[in-house]
Coordinates of C-alpha atoms and ligand atoms in Angstrom, one line a residue:
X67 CA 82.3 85.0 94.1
X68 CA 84.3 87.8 96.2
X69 CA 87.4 87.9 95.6
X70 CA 90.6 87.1 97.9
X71 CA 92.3 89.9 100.0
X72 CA 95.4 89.1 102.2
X73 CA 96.5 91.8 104.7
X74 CA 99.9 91.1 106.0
X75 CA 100.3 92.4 109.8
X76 CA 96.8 92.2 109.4
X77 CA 95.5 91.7 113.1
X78 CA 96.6 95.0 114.5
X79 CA 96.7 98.5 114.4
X80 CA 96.8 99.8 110.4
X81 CA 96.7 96.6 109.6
X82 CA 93.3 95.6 111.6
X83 CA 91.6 99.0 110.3
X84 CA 92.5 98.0 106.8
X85 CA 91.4 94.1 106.8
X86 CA 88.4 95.4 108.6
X87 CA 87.3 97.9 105.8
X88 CA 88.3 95.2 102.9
X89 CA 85.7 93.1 104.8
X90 CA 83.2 95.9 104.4
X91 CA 84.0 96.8 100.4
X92 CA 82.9 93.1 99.9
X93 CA 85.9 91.0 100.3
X94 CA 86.8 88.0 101.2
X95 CA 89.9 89.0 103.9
X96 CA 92.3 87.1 105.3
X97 CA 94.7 88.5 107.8
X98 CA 98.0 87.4 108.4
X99 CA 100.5 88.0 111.2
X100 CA 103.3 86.7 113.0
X101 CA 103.1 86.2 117.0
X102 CA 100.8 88.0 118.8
X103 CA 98.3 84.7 119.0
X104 CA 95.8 86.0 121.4
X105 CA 95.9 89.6 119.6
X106 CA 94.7 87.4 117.0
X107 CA 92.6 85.0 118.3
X108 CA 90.6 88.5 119.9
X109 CA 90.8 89.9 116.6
X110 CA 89.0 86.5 114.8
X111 CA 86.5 86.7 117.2
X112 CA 85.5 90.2 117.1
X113 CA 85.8 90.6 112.9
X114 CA 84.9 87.5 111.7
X115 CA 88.1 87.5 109.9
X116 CA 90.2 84.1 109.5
X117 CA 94.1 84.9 110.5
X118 CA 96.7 82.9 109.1
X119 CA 100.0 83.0 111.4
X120 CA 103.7 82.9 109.1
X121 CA 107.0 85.2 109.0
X122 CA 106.5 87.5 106.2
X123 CA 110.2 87.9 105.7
X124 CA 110.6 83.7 105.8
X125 CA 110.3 83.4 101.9
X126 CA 109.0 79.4 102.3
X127 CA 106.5 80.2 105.0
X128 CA 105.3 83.0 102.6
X129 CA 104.7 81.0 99.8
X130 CA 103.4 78.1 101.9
X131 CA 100.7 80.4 103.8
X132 CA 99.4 82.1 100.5
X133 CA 99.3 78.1 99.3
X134 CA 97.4 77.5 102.2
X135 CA 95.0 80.3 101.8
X136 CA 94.7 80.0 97.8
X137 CA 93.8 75.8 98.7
X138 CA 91.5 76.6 101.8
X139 CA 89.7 80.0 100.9
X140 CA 91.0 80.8 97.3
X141 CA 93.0 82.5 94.8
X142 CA 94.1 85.7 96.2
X143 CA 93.7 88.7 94.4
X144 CA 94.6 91.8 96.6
X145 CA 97.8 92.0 98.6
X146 CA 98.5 94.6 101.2
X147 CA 102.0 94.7 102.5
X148 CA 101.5 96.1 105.6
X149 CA 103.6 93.9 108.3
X150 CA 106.3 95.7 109.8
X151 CA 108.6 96.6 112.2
X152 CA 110.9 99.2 113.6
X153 CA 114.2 98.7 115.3
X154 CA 114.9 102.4 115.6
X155 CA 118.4 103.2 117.1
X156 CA 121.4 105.7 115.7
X157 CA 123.8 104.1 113.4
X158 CA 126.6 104.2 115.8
X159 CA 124.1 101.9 117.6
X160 CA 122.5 100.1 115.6
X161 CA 123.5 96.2 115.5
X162 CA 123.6 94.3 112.4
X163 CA 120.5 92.1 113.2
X164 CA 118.6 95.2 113.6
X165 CA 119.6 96.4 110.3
X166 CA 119.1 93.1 108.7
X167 CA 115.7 91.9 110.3
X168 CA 114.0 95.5 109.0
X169 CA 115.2 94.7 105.9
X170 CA 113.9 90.8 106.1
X171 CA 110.4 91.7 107.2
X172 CA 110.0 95.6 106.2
X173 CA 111.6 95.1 102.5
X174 CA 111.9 91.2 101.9
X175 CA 108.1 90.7 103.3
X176 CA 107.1 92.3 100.4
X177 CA 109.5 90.4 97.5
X178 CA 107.8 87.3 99.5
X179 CA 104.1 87.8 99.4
X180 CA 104.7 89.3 95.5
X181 CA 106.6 86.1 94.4
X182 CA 103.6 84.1 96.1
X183 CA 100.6 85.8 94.7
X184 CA 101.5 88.2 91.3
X185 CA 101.9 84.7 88.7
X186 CA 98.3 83.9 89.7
X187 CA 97.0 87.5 89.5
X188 CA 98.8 87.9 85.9
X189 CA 97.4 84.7 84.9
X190 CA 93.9 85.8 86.0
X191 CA 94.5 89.4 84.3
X192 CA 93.1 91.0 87.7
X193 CA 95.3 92.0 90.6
X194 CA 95.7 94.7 93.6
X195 CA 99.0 95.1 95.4
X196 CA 98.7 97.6 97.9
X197 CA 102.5 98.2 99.7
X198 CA 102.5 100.0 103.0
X199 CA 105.4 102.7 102.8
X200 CA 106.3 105.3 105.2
X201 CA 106.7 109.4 105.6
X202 CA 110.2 108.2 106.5
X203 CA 111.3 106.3 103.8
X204 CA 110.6 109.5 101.4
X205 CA 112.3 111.9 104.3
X206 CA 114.5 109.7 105.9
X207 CA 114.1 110.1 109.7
X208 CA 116.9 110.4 112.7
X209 CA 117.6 106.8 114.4
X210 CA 115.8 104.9 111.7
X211 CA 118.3 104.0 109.0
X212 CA 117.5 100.3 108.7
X213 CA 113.7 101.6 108.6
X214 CA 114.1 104.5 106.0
X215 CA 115.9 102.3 103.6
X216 CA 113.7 99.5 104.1
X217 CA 110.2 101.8 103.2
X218 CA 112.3 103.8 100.7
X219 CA 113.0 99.9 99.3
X220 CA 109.3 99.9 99.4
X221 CA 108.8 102.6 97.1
X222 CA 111.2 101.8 94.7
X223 CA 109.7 97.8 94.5
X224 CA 105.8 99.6 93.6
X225 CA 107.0 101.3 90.8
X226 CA 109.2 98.9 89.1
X227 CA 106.5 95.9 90.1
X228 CA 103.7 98.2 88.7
X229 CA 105.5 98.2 85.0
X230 CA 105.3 94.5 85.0
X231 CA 101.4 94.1 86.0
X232 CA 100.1 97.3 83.8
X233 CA 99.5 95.0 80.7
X234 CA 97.6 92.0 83.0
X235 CA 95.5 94.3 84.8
X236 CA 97.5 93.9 88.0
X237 CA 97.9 97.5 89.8
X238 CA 100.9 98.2 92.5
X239 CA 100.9 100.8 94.5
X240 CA 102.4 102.5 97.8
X241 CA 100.7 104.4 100.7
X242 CA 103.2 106.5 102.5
X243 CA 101.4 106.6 106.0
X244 CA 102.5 109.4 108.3
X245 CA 102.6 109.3 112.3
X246 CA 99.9 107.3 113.1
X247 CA 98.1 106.9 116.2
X248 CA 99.2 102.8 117.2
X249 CA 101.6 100.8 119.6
X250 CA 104.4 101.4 117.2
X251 CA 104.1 104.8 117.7
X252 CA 103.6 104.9 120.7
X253 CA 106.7 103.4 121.1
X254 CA 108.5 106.3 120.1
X255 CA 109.6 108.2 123.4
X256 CA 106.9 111.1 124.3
X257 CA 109.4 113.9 124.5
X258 CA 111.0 112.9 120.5
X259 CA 106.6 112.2 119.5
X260 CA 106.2 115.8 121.1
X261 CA 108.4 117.6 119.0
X262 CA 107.2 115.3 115.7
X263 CA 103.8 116.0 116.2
X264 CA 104.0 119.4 116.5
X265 CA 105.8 119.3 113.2
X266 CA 102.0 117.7 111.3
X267 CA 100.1 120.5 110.2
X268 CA 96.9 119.2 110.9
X269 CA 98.0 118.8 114.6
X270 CA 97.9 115.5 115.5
X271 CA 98.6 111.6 114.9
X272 CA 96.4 110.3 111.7
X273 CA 94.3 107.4 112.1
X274 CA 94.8 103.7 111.2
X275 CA 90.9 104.1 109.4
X276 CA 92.7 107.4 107.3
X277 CA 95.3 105.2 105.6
X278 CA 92.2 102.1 105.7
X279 CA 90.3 104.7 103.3
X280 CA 93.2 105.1 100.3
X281 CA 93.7 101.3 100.7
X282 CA 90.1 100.7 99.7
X283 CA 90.4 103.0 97.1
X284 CA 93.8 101.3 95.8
X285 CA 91.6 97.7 95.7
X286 CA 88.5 98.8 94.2
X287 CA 87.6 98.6 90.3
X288 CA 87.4 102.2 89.9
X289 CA 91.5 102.6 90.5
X290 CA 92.5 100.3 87.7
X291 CA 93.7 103.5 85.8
X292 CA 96.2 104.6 88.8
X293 CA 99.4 102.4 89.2
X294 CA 103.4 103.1 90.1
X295 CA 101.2 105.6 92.2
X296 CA 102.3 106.3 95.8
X297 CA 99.7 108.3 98.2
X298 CA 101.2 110.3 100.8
X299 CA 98.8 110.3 104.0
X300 CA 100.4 112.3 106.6
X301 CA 98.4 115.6 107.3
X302 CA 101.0 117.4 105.2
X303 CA 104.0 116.9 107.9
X304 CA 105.8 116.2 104.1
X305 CA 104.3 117.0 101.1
X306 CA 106.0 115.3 98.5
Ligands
CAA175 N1 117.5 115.5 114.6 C1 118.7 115.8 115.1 N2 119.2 115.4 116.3 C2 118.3 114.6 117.0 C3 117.1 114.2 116.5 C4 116.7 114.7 115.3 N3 115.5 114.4 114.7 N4 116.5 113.4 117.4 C5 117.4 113.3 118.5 N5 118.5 114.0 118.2 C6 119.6 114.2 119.1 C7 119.2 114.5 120.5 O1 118.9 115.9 120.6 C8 120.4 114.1 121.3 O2 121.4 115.1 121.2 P1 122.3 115.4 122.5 O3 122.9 114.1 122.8 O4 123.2 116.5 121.9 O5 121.3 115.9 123.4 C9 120.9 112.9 120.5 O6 120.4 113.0 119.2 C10 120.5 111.6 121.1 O7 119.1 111.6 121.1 P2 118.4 110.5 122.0 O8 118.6 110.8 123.4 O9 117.0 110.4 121.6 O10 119.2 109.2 121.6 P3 118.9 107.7 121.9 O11 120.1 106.9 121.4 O12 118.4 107.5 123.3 O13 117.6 107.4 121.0 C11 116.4 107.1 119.0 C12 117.7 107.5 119.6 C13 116.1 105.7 119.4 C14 116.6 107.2 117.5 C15 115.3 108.1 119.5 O14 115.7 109.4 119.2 C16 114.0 107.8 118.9 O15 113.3 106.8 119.2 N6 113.6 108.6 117.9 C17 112.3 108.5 117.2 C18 112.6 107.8 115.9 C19 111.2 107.8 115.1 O16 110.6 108.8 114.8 N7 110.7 106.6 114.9 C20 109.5 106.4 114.2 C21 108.8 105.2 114.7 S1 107.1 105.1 114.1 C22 107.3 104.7 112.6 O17 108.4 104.4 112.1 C23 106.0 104.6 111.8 C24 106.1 105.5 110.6 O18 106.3 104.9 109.5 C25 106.0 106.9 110.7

């Protein structure tokens, strides 16, 4: 039987292209995400892909969708954390609820879907947790405190979750995407993108199908042997 991949945020943009190429590696995908109904209802339709809507950062929806999904489609073996936000401002700026809800989702999403899916994958002695980091949680980034801390969170939870799954076959690791070419980029203001982009070496945004392609790697079989690991995709705008 295939086995059971969940891709938080898994609908849109990174997200999409990586629940998309799980589907073609053979697995059984199911996408979650949080509002964007019709995004997902589009999404269903075009992929084949069932999408299960909850909060990542609500820690009883969490474990009540992966309950859901374990009961309806079965046990999940891969995770990818890749739901996220940004609520990019200076500090001086920045509001407590925009610190705290990057945190809840960016950070906490990840505590959540681990607590709701890493007992079953020890037990099984077979498990992929896949954490989507960021170029700006190992560099920091100007106006994204709240997002830095939350990724850098991110990279700190992979390597001390990946000393608990070694011994049960359960492998965590981090993908440290750079600017990529989606809405939440685009959101960034073109004059500040300008100047970023002409900072990436290779010249120009990545693709969500470049990150997509270490994800698959992460999953598959042939990666039991890398773990703690985190793989900087970025086209060497920080080469870490
Ligand atoms: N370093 C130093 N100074 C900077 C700076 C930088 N990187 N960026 C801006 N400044 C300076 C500006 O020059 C300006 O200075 P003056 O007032 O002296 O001219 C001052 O800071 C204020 O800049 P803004 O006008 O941009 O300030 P703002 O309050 O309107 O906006 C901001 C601040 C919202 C943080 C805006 O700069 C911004 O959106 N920056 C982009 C942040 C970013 O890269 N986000 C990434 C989103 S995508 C993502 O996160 C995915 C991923 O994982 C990579």
């Amino acid at each position: 039987m295939a086995r059971v991949a969940v891709v938080t945020g898994g609908t849109r943009g990174i997200g999409e292209a990586i629940s998309r190429m799980l589907k073609d590696d053979g697995f059984t995908v199911v996408a979650n995400y949080a509002g964007n109904e019709a995004k997902a209802r589009d999404f269903t339709a075009r992929t084949g892909i069932a999408a299960y809507r909850w909060d990542v950062g609500d820690h009883e929806a969490t474990l009540a969708g992966c309950a859901q999904i374990a009961a309806e489609v079965g046990p999940i073996d891969v995770v990818v954390n890749n739901a996220g936000i940004t609520r990019d401002g200076v500090l001086h700026k920045m509001s407590f609820e925009d610190w705290n809800e990057v945190m809840r989702i960016n950070l906490g999403g990840c505590f959540n879907m681990a607590k709701a899916t890493f007992p079953g994958m020890r037990e099984r002695g077979w498990g992929r947790i896949v954490n989507i980091g960021s170029i700006n949680g190992q560099a920091g980034q100007y106006g994204q405190v709240n997002y830095a801390a939350a990724k850098s969170g991110i990279h700190g939870f992979t390597k001390a979750l990946a000393q608990e799954g070694a011994k049960y076959g359960v492998t965590v690791n981090a993908i440290a995407p750079g600017y990529i070419d989606t809405d939440m980029v685009a959101a960034v203001p073109a004059p500040v993108l300008e100047k970023i982009v002409a900072k990436i070496p290779v010249g120009r945004l990545g693709q969500a199908e470049e990150i997509a392609r270490g994800v698959s790697f992460l999953c598959s079989d042939s990666a039991g042997f890398v773990t703690g690991s985190t793989m900087s995709i970025n086209g060497g705008q920080h080469m870490y």
